[in-house]
Amino acid sequence: TTVTAVLAGMSAVLFAGCASTVPTPTPAPAPAASASSRTATATTERLPACSGPVVDGRVFTSDEIDLPPAYRDGPAVQYPAALRQAGVNGRVTLAYIINGDGSVDSTSVTVISATNPAFEEPSRKVVAGMRFWPGCLSGQPVRTRIQQGIMFDVQRDGGGAP
């Protein structure tokens, strides 16, 4: 299973499916861009936008930083076999903190909503294993809280095959 993550503003959607691909890397937006116009896409290449110590450990939102975090890499989403075989699609929305080193603070991962409770654990696992390019404020990495949706689509994931 291949995973695609697209971060728009600071909301993100991850798709569990075979047909998905990682978009071509895009340059980071200029720091002067407004929070609502910033877009970060899944990429394994991004110029180091910030360096140095993490800004005082405080957790920021996308409205407070110059450059949002960008997906770097992570594990594939595991579609629950029983739900896939039953043809059940779904979505889980999570909130979590991306640390200044780009790792996810696994203790911060919370489920905001889920269409089926069986989708929650695979969503938590995939998010905990993700790595990001950190968000930046004045050229320094910062901890950033984001929300992310994870979509489970049985048609895209190969129907009833386990």
mmCIF file of C-alpha atoms in Angstrom:
data_model
loop_
_atom_site.group_PDB
_atom_site.id
_atom_site.type_symbol
_atom_site.label_atom_id
_atom_site.label_comp_id
_atom_site.label_asym_id
_atom_site.label_seq_id
_atom_site.Cartn_x
_atom_site.Cartn_y
_atom_site.Cartn_z
ATOM 1 C CA THR A 1 0.000 0.000 0.000
ATOM 2 C CA THR A 2 1.281 3.434 -0.941
ATOM 3 C CA VAL A 3 0.329 6.498 1.051
ATOM 4 C CA THR A 4 -0.322 10.017 -0.149
ATOM 5 C CA ALA A 5 -0.368 12.917 2.265
ATOM 6 C CA VAL A 6 -1.467 16.346 1.211
ATOM 7 C CA LEU A 7 -1.270 19.177 3.723
ATOM 8 C CA ALA A 8 -3.355 22.203 2.843
ATOM 9 C CA GLY A 9 -2.862 25.057 5.254
ATOM 10 C CA MET A 10 -2.407 22.898 8.313
ATOM 11 C CA SER A 11 -5.180 20.377 7.615
ATOM 12 C CA ALA A 12 -4.080 17.173 5.998
ATOM 13 C CA VAL A 13 -5.595 14.118 4.421
ATOM 14 C CA LEU A 14 -3.871 10.757 4.149
ATOM 15 C CA PHE A 15 -5.272 8.200 1.776
ATOM 16 C CA ALA A 16 -4.848 4.462 2.269
ATOM 17 C CA GLY A 17 -4.737 2.991 -1.191
ATOM 18 C CA CYS A 18 -2.757 1.262 -3.901
ATOM 19 C CA ALA A 19 -3.291 3.843 -6.622
ATOM 20 C CA SER A 20 -1.971 6.851 -4.751
ATOM 21 C CA THR A 21 1.351 8.518 -5.434
ATOM 22 C CA VAL A 22 3.501 11.104 -3.728
ATOM 23 C CA PRO A 23 3.198 14.498 -5.453
ATOM 24 C CA THR A 24 6.195 16.166 -7.017
ATOM 25 C CA PRO A 25 8.066 18.280 -4.435
ATOM 26 C CA THR A 26 7.080 21.913 -4.479
ATOM 27 C CA PRO A 27 9.160 24.775 -3.163
ATOM 28 C CA ALA A 28 8.274 26.109 0.260
ATOM 29 C CA PRO A 29 6.163 29.260 0.127
ATOM 30 C CA ALA A 30 7.659 32.628 0.941
ATOM 31 C CA PRO A 31 7.510 33.494 4.645
ATOM 32 C CA ALA A 32 5.367 36.545 3.865
ATOM 33 C CA ALA A 33 2.453 34.375 2.664
ATOM 34 C CA SER A 34 -0.657 34.394 4.827
ATOM 35 C CA ALA A 35 -1.483 31.274 6.856
ATOM 36 C CA SER A 36 -4.560 30.596 4.740
ATOM 37 C CA SER A 37 -2.584 30.612 1.480
ATOM 38 C CA ARG A 38 0.318 28.405 2.610
ATOM 39 C CA THR A 39 0.383 24.865 1.258
ATOM 40 C CA ALA A 40 2.755 22.061 2.182
ATOM 41 C CA THR A 41 2.785 18.866 0.151
ATOM 42 C CA ALA A 42 4.144 15.409 0.751
ATOM 43 C CA THR A 43 7.779 15.427 -0.218
ATOM 44 C CA THR A 44 11.035 13.741 0.575
ATOM 45 C CA GLU A 45 13.009 16.776 -0.598
ATOM 46 C CA ARG A 46 12.819 20.215 0.921
ATOM 47 C CA LEU A 47 15.510 22.778 1.378
ATOM 48 C CA PRO A 48 16.379 23.275 5.040
ATOM 49 C CA ALA A 49 14.184 26.237 5.860
ATOM 50 C CA CYS A 50 15.103 26.571 9.494
ATOM 51 C CA SER A 51 17.907 25.557 11.790
ATOM 52 C CA GLY A 52 19.110 26.036 15.303
ATOM 53 C CA PRO A 53 17.395 25.267 18.576
ATOM 54 C CA VAL A 54 13.651 24.728 18.779
ATOM 55 C CA VAL A 55 11.904 27.951 19.753
ATOM 56 C CA ASP A 56 11.369 27.641 23.552
ATOM 57 C CA GLY A 57 9.405 24.363 23.331
ATOM 58 C CA ARG A 58 6.105 26.246 22.954
ATOM 59 C CA VAL A 59 3.469 24.716 20.653
ATOM 60 C CA PHE A 60 2.369 26.960 17.778
ATOM 61 C CA THR A 61 -0.545 26.876 15.358
ATOM 62 C CA SER A 62 -0.263 27.455 11.618
ATOM 63 C CA ASP A 63 -1.477 31.031 12.078
ATOM 64 C CA GLU A 64 1.538 31.835 14.236
ATOM 65 C CA ILE A 65 4.393 30.506 12.081
ATOM 66 C CA ASP A 66 6.132 31.539 8.869
ATOM 67 C CA LEU A 67 6.364 28.098 7.244
ATOM 68 C CA PRO A 68 4.159 25.081 8.033
ATOM 69 C CA PRO A 69 5.528 21.570 8.542
ATOM 70 C CA ALA A 70 5.740 19.372 5.436
ATOM 71 C CA TYR A 71 5.339 15.582 5.289
ATOM 72 C CA ARG A 72 8.695 13.864 4.844
ATOM 73 C CA ASP A 73 8.048 10.121 5.158
ATOM 74 C CA GLY A 74 6.316 7.488 7.224
ATOM 75 C CA PRO A 75 4.745 4.042 7.307
ATOM 76 C CA ALA A 76 1.854 2.900 5.135
ATOM 77 C CA VAL A 77 -1.655 2.997 6.552
ATOM 78 C CA GLN A 78 -2.943 -0.501 7.391
ATOM 79 C CA TYR A 79 -6.565 -0.891 6.287
ATOM 80 C CA PRO A 80 -8.404 -3.112 8.809
ATOM 81 C CA ALA A 81 -8.952 -6.395 6.922
ATOM 82 C CA ALA A 82 -12.481 -7.007 8.229
ATOM 83 C CA LEU A 83 -13.601 -3.517 7.178
ATOM 84 C CA ARG A 84 -11.949 -3.825 3.770
ATOM 85 C CA GLN A 85 -13.629 -7.202 3.162
ATOM 86 C CA ALA A 86 -16.988 -5.763 4.246
ATOM 87 C CA GLY A 87 -16.538 -2.817 1.849
ATOM 88 C CA VAL A 88 -16.513 -0.211 4.628
ATOM 89 C CA ASN A 89 -14.991 3.183 3.779
ATOM 90 C CA GLY A 90 -14.175 5.727 6.441
ATOM 91 C CA ARG A 91 -12.334 8.729 7.763
ATOM 92 C CA VAL A 92 -10.501 9.551 10.970
ATOM 93 C CA THR A 93 -9.565 13.100 11.953
ATOM 94 C CA LEU A 94 -6.646 13.421 14.366
ATOM 95 C CA ALA A 95 -4.844 16.273 16.071
ATOM 96 C CA TYR A 96 -1.183 16.039 17.082
ATOM 97 C CA ILE A 97 2.026 17.959 17.626
ATOM 98 C CA ILE A 98 4.979 17.903 15.250
ATOM 99 C CA ASN A 99 8.174 18.467 17.241
ATOM 100 C CA GLY A 100 10.935 20.851 16.189
ATOM 101 C CA ASP A 101 12.969 17.885 14.905
ATOM 102 C CA GLY A 102 10.100 16.792 12.634
ATOM 103 C CA SER A 103 9.002 13.786 14.705
ATOM 104 C CA VAL A 104 5.439 13.393 15.951
ATOM 105 C CA ASP A 105 4.872 13.715 19.698
ATOM 106 C CA SER A 106 3.109 10.349 20.086
ATOM 107 C CA THR A 107 1.624 11.395 23.443
ATOM 108 C CA SER A 108 -0.207 14.264 21.711
ATOM 109 C CA VAL A 109 -2.093 12.164 19.135
ATOM 110 C CA THR A 110 -5.836 12.454 19.755
ATOM 111 C CA VAL A 111 -8.793 11.312 17.687
ATOM 112 C CA ILE A 112 -11.205 14.152 16.973
ATOM 113 C CA SER A 113 -13.655 12.033 14.996
ATOM 114 C CA ALA A 114 -13.902 8.626 13.320
ATOM 115 C CA THR A 115 -16.589 7.108 11.140
ATOM 116 C CA ASN A 116 -15.773 3.687 12.644
ATOM 117 C CA PRO A 117 -13.769 2.982 15.828
ATOM 118 C CA ALA A 118 -11.831 0.215 14.041
ATOM 119 C CA PHE A 119 -10.102 2.881 11.903
ATOM 120 C CA GLU A 120 -8.731 4.727 14.955
ATOM 121 C CA GLU A 121 -5.792 2.481 15.927
ATOM 122 C CA PRO A 122 -4.324 2.140 12.401
ATOM 123 C CA SER A 123 -4.601 5.930 12.081
ATOM 124 C CA ARG A 124 -2.794 6.515 15.383
ATOM 125 C CA LYS A 125 -0.037 4.083 14.379
ATOM 126 C CA VAL A 126 0.620 5.664 11.003
ATOM 127 C CA VAL A 127 0.693 9.196 12.427
ATOM 128 C CA ALA A 128 3.050 8.204 15.267
ATOM 129 C CA GLY A 129 5.530 6.880 12.681
ATOM 130 C CA MET A 130 5.494 9.899 10.364
ATOM 131 C CA ARG A 131 8.342 12.367 9.988
ATOM 132 C CA PHE A 132 8.014 15.946 8.823
ATOM 133 C CA TRP A 133 10.148 18.905 7.950
ATOM 134 C CA PRO A 134 9.369 21.074 10.990
ATOM 135 C CA GLY A 135 7.390 24.279 10.965
ATOM 136 C CA CYS A 136 9.497 27.455 11.143
ATOM 137 C CA LEU A 137 9.227 30.812 12.842
ATOM 138 C CA SER A 138 11.841 33.458 12.075
ATOM 139 C CA GLY A 139 14.141 30.774 10.652
ATOM 140 C CA GLN A 140 13.989 28.497 13.710
ATOM 141 C CA PRO A 141 12.169 25.148 14.028
ATOM 142 C CA VAL A 142 9.049 25.132 16.181
ATOM 143 C CA ARG A 143 6.610 22.608 17.609
ATOM 144 C CA THR A 144 3.364 22.831 15.637
ATOM 145 C CA ARG A 145 -0.122 21.446 16.341
ATOM 146 C CA ILE A 146 -1.973 20.206 13.268
ATOM 147 C CA GLN A 147 -5.143 18.333 12.360
ATOM 148 C CA GLN A 148 -5.105 15.559 9.800
ATOM 149 C CA GLY A 149 -7.759 13.438 8.143
ATOM 150 C CA ILE A 150 -6.999 9.853 7.151
ATOM 151 C CA MET A 151 -9.263 8.408 4.479
ATOM 152 C CA PHE A 152 -9.946 4.691 4.100
ATOM 153 C CA ASP A 153 -11.330 3.902 0.638
ATOM 154 C CA VAL A 154 -11.977 0.224 -0.067
ATOM 155 C CA GLN A 155 -12.239 0.725 -3.849
ATOM 156 C CA ARG A 156 -8.862 2.452 -4.055
ATOM 157 C CA ASP A 157 -7.344 -0.126 -1.662
ATOM 158 C CA GLY A 158 -8.162 -3.136 -3.828
ATOM 159 C CA GLY A 159 -11.692 -4.154 -2.840
ATOM 160 C CA GLY A 160 -12.128 -7.333 -0.802
ATOM 161 C CA ALA A 161 -8.555 -8.613 -1.133
ATOM 162 C CA PRO A 162 -6.752 -8.847 2.215
#
